[in-house]
XYZ file of C-alpha atoms in Angstrom:
285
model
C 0.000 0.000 0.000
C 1.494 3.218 -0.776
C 1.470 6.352 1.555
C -0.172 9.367 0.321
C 2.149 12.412 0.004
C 1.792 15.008 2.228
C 0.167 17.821 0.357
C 1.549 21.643 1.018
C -1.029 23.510 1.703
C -0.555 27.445 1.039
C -0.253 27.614 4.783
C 3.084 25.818 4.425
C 4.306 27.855 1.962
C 4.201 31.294 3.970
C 6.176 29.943 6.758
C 9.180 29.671 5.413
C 8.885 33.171 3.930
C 7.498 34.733 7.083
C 10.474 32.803 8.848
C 13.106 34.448 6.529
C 11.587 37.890 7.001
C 11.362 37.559 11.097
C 15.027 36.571 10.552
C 15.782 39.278 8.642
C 14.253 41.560 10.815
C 16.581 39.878 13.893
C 19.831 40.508 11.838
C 19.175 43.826 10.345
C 18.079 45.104 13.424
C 21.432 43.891 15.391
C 23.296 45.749 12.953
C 21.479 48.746 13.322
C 22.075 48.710 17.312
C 25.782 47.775 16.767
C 26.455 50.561 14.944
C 24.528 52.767 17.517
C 26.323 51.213 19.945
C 29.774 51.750 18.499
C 29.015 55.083 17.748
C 27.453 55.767 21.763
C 30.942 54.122 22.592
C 32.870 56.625 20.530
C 30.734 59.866 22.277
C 31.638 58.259 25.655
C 35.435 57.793 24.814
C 35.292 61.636 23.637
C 33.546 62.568 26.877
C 35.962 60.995 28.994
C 38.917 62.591 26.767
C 37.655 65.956 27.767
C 39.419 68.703 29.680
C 37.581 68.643 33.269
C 35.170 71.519 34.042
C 35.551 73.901 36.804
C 33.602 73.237 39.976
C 30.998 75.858 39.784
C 29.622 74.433 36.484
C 29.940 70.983 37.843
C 27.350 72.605 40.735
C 24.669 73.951 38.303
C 25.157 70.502 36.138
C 24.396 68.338 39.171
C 21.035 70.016 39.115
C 20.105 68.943 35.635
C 21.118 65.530 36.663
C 17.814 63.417 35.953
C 16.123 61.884 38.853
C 13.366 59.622 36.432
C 12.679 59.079 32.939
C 10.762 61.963 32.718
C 13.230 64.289 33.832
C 15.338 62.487 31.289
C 13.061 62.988 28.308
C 12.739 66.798 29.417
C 16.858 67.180 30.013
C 16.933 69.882 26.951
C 13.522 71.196 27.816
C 13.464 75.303 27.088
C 14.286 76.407 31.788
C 16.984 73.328 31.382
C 18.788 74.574 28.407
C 18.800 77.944 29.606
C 20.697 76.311 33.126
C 22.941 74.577 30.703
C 23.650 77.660 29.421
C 25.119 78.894 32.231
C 26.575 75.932 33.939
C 28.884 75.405 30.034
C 29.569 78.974 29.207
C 32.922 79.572 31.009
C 33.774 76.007 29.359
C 33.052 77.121 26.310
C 35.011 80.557 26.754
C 38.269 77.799 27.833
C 37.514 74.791 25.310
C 35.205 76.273 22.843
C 36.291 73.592 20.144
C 35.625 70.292 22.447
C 32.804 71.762 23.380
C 31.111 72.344 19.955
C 32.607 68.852 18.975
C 30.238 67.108 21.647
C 27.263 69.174 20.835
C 27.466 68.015 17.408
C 28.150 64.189 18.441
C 24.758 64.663 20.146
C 22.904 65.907 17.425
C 23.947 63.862 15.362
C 23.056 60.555 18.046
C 19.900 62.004 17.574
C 18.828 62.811 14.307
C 20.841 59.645 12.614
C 19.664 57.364 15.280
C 15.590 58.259 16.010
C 14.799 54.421 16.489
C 16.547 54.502 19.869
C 16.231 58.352 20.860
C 12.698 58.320 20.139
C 11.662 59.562 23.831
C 14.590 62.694 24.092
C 11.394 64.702 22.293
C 13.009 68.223 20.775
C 16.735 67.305 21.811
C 18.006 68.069 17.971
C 16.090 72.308 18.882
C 17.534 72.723 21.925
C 20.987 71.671 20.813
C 20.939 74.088 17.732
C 19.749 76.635 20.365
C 23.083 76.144 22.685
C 25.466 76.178 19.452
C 23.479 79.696 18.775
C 23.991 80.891 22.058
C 27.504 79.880 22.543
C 29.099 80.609 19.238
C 28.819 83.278 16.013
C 25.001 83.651 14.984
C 26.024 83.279 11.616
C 28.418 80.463 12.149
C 25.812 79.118 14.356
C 22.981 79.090 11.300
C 25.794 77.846 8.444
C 26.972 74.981 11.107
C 23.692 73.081 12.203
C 22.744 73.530 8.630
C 25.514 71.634 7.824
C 24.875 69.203 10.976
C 21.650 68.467 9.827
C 22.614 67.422 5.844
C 25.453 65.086 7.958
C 22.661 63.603 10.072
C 20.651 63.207 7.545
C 23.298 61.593 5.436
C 24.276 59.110 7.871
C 20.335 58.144 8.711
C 20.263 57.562 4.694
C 23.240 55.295 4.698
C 22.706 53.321 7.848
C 18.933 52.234 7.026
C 19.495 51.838 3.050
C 21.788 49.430 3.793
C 19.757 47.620 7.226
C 16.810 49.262 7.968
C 14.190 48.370 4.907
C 12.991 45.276 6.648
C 13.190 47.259 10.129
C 11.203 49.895 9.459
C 8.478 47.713 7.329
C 8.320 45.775 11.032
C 8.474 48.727 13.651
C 7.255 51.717 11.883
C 4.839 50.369 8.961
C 2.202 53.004 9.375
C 4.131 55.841 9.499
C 6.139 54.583 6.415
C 2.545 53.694 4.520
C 1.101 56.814 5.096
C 4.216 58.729 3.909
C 4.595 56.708 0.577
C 0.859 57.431 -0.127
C 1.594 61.134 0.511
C 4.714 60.792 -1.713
C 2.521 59.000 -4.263
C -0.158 62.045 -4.822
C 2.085 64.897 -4.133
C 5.164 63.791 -6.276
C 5.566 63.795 -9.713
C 8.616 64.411 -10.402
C 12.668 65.782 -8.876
C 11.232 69.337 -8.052
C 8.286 67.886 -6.703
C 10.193 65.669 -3.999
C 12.126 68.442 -3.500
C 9.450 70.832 -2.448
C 7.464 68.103 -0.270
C 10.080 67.302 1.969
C 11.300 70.980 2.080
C 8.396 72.022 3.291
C 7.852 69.015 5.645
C 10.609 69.997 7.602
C 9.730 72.921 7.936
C 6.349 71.984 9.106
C 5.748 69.504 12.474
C 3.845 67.055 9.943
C 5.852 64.560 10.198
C 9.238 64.951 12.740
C 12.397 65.389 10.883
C 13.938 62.600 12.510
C 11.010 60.464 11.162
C 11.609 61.516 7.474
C 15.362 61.011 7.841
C 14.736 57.158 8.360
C 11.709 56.788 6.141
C 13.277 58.439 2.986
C 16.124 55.463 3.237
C 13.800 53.327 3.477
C 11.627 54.541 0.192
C 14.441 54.370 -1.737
C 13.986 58.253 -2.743
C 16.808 60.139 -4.138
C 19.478 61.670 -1.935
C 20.528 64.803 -3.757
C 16.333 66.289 -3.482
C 16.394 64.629 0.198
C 20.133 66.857 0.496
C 18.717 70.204 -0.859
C 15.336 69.730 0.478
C 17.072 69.276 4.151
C 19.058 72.324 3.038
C 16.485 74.743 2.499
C 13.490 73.236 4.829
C 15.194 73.447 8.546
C 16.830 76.707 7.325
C 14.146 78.749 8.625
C 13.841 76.853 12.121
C 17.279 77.252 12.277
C 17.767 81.307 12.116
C 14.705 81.318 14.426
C 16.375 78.521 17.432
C 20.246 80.161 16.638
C 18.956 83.397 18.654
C 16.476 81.921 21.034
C 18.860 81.720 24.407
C 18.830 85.476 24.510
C 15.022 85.847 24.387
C 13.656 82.895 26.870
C 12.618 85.181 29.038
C 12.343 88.430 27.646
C 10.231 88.364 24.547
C 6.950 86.538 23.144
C 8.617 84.571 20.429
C 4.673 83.612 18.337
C 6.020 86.524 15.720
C 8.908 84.215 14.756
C 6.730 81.773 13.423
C 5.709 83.693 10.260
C 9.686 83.278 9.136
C 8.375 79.415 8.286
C 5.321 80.372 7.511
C 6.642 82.654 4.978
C 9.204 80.547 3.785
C 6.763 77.645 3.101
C 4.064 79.882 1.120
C 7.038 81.522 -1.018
C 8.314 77.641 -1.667
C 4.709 76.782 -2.405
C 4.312 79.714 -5.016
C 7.460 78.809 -6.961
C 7.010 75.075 -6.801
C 3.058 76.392 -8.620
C 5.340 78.852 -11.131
C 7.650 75.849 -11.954
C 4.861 73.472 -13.102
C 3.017 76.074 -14.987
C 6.260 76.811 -16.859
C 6.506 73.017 -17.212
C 3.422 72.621 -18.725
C 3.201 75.476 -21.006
C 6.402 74.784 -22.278
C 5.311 70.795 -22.949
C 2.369 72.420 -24.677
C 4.475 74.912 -27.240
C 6.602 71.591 -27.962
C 3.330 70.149 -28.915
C 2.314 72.101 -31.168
């Protein structure tokens, strides 16, 4: 008598597939936290390199010292930077260099690395404020410029290469909803450009959110580049002068400099396609 083959169902087919993907997940995501790791590694080294403080800002730093996880997630909120402030600037005056080096490790933990910072809400604002306070306004605008293009860079590199499959697991919502966006808005370079220009200007979706989802999209880098360029410009000019005015000013008038900035990009991004199409239309006929 002979025995009846077992039959493979469609059931039985998945799991291998499913298995492959789960596995995928595992190894892409121990890359991702390996490199975060070796980079948290290379911020402690560099701390622990540092020349020492003096005692008084060691005082008004032991303050700020977090006593939860909600004072942690609040460290760099607006009464904490303006105590960090004061416990860093004679530090600065001695070892402005280190100093500015370290800011811009943190930033950069944080905008290349959102999957792990998630929580430290705001931490990428309140570090552009301190390099505005405690260096050259100008300088201060041209550097985090520059700070966020690197972060952004890095983000783009790290999750091309591991974070597809990551991001499809953790985040598949958020990444849906901003390919459908992508999908109506975007037709072409200028149009990508524009979108995600104006997205980071706007709080529509968190800057550290587009710098992992773009990756993961596959979407050009040179638009995502620009678009970075020009869309946290205006955020930027406004945080670079913001330790002077905590206290003294209502601040609601600086948010027509985005505002601004986001109906001018509007109105050329409308100029650009009408150009386009007329100019389609005289080649037609």
């Amino acid at each position: 008598m002979k025995k009846e083959k077992h039959k493979i169902t469609p059931q039985d087919k998945n799991i291998p597939d499913s298995q492959i993907k789960r596995n995928n997940v595992k190894t892409n995501l121990f890359y991702i936290i390996l490199i975060f790791l070796i980079y948290i590694l290379g911020v402690i080294l560099y701390i622990c390199a540092m020349p020492g403080m003096n005692e008084d800002s060691k005082k008004k730093l032991r303050v700020l010292a977090p006593k939860n996880f909600k004072d942690l997630k609040n460290i760099l909120s607006i009464g904490k930077i303006k105590i960090l402030y004061e416990a860093l600037i004679s530090y600065r005056n001695e070892h402005g260099i280190v100093l500015l080096i370290l800011l811009s490790l943190f930033y950069i933990s944080y905008n290349s690395f959102p999957l792990f910072l998630w929580w430290m809400t705001g931490a990428g604002s309140g570090i552009t404020v301190l390099i505005g306070a405690f260096y050259n306004y100008t300088f201060s605008i041209i550097y985090c410029t520059m700070l966020s293009i690197l972060s952004s860079l890095i983000a783009y590199v790290v999750y091309s290469m591991y974070g597809k499959s990551v991001i499809e697991h953790f985040l598949k919502d958020p990444l849906a909803k901003f390919n459908e966006q992508l999908n109506k808005r975007v037709k072409n370079t200028f149009d990508l450009f524009s979108y995600i220009a104006i997205l980071r200007v706007t709080p529509i979706f968190p800057n550290t959110l587009i710098n992992i989802l773009a990756p993961c999209l596959s979407l050009p880098v040179i638009p995502l580049v620009f678009a970075t360029l020009v869309g946290n410009l205006p955020n930027i000019i406004i945080l670079g002068q913001t330790i002077n005015r905590l206290s003294s000013i209502d601040m609601t008038h600086q948010f027509y400099v985005p505002i601004a900035f986001i109906a001018l990009l509007i109105l050329f991004q409308r100029i650009m396609k009408y150009t386009h199409v007329e100019t389609k239309k005289d080649k037609q006929s």
